[in-house]
Short mmCIF file of C-alpha atoms in Angstrom, two decimals:
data_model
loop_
_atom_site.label_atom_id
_atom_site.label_comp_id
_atom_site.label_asym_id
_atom_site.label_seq_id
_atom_site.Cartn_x
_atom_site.Cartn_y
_atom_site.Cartn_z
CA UNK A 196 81.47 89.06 145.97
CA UNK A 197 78.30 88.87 143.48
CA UNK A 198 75.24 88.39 144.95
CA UNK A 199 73.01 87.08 141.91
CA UNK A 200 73.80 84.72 139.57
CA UNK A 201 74.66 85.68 136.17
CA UNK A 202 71.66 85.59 133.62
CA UNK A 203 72.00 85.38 129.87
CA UNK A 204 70.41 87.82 127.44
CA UNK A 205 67.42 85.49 126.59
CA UNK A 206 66.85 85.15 130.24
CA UNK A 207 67.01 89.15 130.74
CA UNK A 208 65.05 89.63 127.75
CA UNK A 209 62.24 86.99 129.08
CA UNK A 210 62.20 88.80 132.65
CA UNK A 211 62.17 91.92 130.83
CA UNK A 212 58.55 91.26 128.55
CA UNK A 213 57.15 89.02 131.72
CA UNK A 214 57.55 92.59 133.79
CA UNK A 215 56.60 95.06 131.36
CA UNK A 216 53.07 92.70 130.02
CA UNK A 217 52.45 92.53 133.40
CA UNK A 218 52.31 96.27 134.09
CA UNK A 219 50.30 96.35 131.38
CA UNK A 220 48.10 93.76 131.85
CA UNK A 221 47.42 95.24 135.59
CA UNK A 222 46.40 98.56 133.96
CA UNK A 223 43.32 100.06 135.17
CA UNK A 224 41.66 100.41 131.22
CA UNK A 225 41.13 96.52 131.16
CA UNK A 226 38.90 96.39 133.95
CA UNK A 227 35.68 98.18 131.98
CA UNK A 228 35.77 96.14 128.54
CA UNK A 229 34.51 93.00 128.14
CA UNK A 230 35.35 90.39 125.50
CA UNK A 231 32.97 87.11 125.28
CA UNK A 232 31.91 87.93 128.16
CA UNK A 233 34.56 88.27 130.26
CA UNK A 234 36.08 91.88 131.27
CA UNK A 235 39.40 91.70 129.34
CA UNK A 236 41.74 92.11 132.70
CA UNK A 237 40.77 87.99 133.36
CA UNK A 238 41.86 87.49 129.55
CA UNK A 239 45.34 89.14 130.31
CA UNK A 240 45.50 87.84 133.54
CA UNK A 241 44.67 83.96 131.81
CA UNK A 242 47.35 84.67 129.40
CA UNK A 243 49.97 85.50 131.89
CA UNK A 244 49.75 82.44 133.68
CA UNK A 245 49.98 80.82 130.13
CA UNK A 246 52.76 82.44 128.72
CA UNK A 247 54.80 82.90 131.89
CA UNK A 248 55.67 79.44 131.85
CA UNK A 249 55.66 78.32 128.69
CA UNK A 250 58.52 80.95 127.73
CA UNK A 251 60.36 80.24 130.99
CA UNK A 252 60.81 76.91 130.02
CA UNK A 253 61.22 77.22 126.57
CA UNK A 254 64.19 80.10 127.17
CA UNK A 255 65.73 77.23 129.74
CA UNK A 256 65.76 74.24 127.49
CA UNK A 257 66.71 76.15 124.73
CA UNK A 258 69.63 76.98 126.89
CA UNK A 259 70.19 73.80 127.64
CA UNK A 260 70.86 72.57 124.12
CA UNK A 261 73.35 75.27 123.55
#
């Protein structure tokens, strides 16, 4: 019996850059610069939540039209 569903290579390759620019985004260097103002862990962080779901559901309806 499987226990996860299967996932296509777009999908693994999404999950793979969402969990490796998040590791990098939580690294401990980007809490001492500052860009405009704003120590550059916030811009990562604001990015994230961007580009998490954008490419989520861009991967899924592209998906969808194959």
């Amino acid at each position: 019996m499987k226990g996860f569903f299967s996932m296509r290579a777009a999908e693994r390759a999404m999950l793979l850059f969402l969990v490796l620019f998040s590791i990098f985004a939580f690294l401990p260097a980007w809490r001492e610069i500052e860009v405009a103002g704003m120590v550059l862990l916030g811009w990562w962080m604001a990015l994230l939540m961007v580009l998490s779901p954008a490419m989520t559901l861009a991967v899924f309806l592209w998906r969808r039209r194959r």
